[in-house]
XYZ file of C-alpha atoms in Angstrom:
156
model
C -49.896 -171.658 -26.119
C -48.338 -175.026 -26.025
C -44.928 -175.467 -24.099
C -42.430 -178.206 -25.389
C -41.388 -180.623 -22.546
C -37.759 -180.243 -23.297
C -38.244 -176.248 -22.742
C -39.891 -176.816 -19.648
C -37.111 -179.121 -18.202
C -34.491 -176.582 -19.413
C -36.043 -173.627 -17.566
C -36.180 -175.973 -14.148
C -32.789 -176.998 -14.595
C -31.532 -173.262 -15.195
C -33.803 -172.035 -11.882
C -32.468 -175.019 -9.941
C -28.916 -174.776 -11.230
C -28.682 -171.020 -10.342
C -30.198 -171.602 -6.879
C -27.178 -174.013 -5.771
C -24.434 -172.636 -3.621
C -21.773 -172.818 -6.124
C -19.215 -169.805 -6.451
C -20.153 -166.864 -8.625
C -16.942 -167.824 -10.835
C -18.522 -171.190 -11.339
C -21.866 -170.156 -11.799
C -21.167 -167.308 -14.131
C -19.253 -169.916 -16.361
C -21.805 -172.725 -16.092
C -24.788 -170.271 -17.052
C -22.886 -169.644 -20.342
C -23.450 -173.268 -21.373
C -26.032 -174.495 -23.319
C -29.365 -175.161 -21.795
C -29.258 -178.754 -22.703
C -25.971 -179.053 -20.976
C -27.481 -177.465 -17.978
C -30.434 -179.977 -17.671
C -27.789 -182.902 -17.899
C -25.808 -181.402 -15.361
C -28.716 -180.787 -13.349
C -30.209 -184.459 -14.058
C -26.934 -186.109 -12.973
C -26.808 -184.197 -9.749
C -30.080 -185.228 -8.621
C -29.562 -188.763 -9.515
C -26.453 -188.856 -7.624
C -28.106 -187.328 -4.308
C -31.081 -189.747 -4.722
C -28.511 -192.533 -4.852
C -26.867 -191.202 -1.792
C -29.773 -190.570 0.120
C -31.513 -194.005 -0.763
C -28.470 -196.115 0.383
C -29.335 -197.822 3.790
C -27.043 -199.411 6.175
C -26.137 -202.988 5.355
C -28.096 -205.629 6.794
C -27.493 -209.546 7.287
C -30.011 -212.202 7.222
C -30.237 -215.304 9.281
C -32.412 -218.371 8.864
C -33.693 -219.916 12.089
C -33.706 -223.330 11.283
C -31.826 -224.826 7.965
C -33.477 -225.540 4.944
C -33.078 -229.295 5.710
C -34.849 -228.739 9.005
C -31.757 -228.744 11.057
C -31.961 -226.768 14.374
C -29.129 -224.465 13.724
C -28.808 -220.585 12.646
C -27.989 -220.365 9.043
C -25.240 -218.930 8.799
C -23.935 -219.528 12.094
C -21.820 -216.402 12.413
C -22.200 -213.004 10.440
C -19.972 -210.313 10.509
C -21.251 -206.863 9.886
C -20.246 -203.050 10.455
C -20.953 -200.956 13.461
C -24.447 -199.470 12.643
C -25.923 -202.456 10.413
C -28.553 -204.808 11.485
C -29.199 -208.479 11.430
C -32.593 -209.932 10.691
C -33.403 -213.393 11.945
C -36.358 -215.151 10.057
C -38.011 -218.697 10.883
C -37.507 -220.883 8.445
C -37.755 -224.631 9.821
C -38.260 -226.307 12.962
C -39.745 -223.330 15.077
C -40.589 -222.198 17.483
C -37.543 -220.333 17.755
C -36.546 -217.254 19.387
C -33.006 -215.130 19.631
C -31.462 -214.512 23.291
C -28.224 -212.965 23.324
C -25.711 -213.926 26.156
C -25.213 -211.124 28.719
C -21.904 -212.881 29.440
C -20.672 -212.841 25.665
C -21.578 -209.287 24.517
C -19.234 -206.231 24.429
C -19.192 -204.383 28.077
C -22.021 -202.096 28.519
C -24.277 -203.520 25.592
C -27.907 -204.123 26.964
C -28.709 -207.434 25.581
C -32.672 -207.100 26.224
C -32.434 -204.564 23.457
C -31.239 -206.906 20.775
C -32.963 -210.144 22.171
C -36.403 -211.384 21.145
C -37.434 -213.797 24.088
C -41.046 -214.144 22.615
C -41.010 -217.257 20.458
C -41.457 -217.072 16.819
C -44.196 -219.569 15.705
C -45.068 -218.805 12.406
C -42.813 -219.354 8.909
C -41.643 -216.021 7.881
C -41.811 -214.510 11.396
C -38.749 -212.382 12.165
C -36.669 -210.413 14.665
C -34.210 -207.894 13.555
C -31.547 -205.591 15.856
C -29.077 -203.232 15.035
C -25.596 -203.355 16.291
C -23.826 -199.864 17.389
C -20.865 -201.246 19.383
C -17.914 -202.965 17.820
C -17.199 -206.505 18.998
C -18.623 -210.147 19.187
C -22.064 -211.189 20.476
C -23.307 -214.769 21.116
C -26.487 -215.678 21.082
C -28.957 -218.809 21.080
C -32.281 -220.195 20.527
C -33.703 -220.993 24.010
C -35.953 -223.859 23.201
C -33.015 -225.455 21.295
C -30.062 -224.158 23.250
C -29.551 -227.994 24.233
C -29.409 -229.014 20.504
C -26.757 -226.222 20.299
C -28.720 -223.726 18.523
C -26.337 -220.945 18.709
C -24.753 -218.404 16.846
C -22.520 -215.404 16.448
C -22.556 -211.883 15.216
C -19.166 -210.207 14.768
C -19.389 -206.195 14.585
C -16.283 -204.230 13.092
């Protein structure tokens, strides 16, 4: 025999819907609804669950060297929330690195866990760090520190 796809979807939706932890009164009332409503409710709930599970922490991007070739971090300052990350990507004027100043980060932060002392030598090479402590973090590019290549991460 051939089962119509909408009948199969309704059966899956009914089985999944009944397996949820809704109170008996809610389940009993919901089971009286038409199979199409159950399938729609199940699909909407599943879509919301996937959307919430797929929402990553926010991230900021910083170019190492401006598009015009200036020896700067672009943007020079980024503001993020605790748990967010920043990715620095080689753009122009490399080699570059990202070194956090141990005297210009919140107390107790390990600058070695945030810094990239190795030089990024090729276009598109990158370094990322995640910030879990609120405060202001100052950093610089070691080869271009004398040219004023410095930046700041503000973590709220």
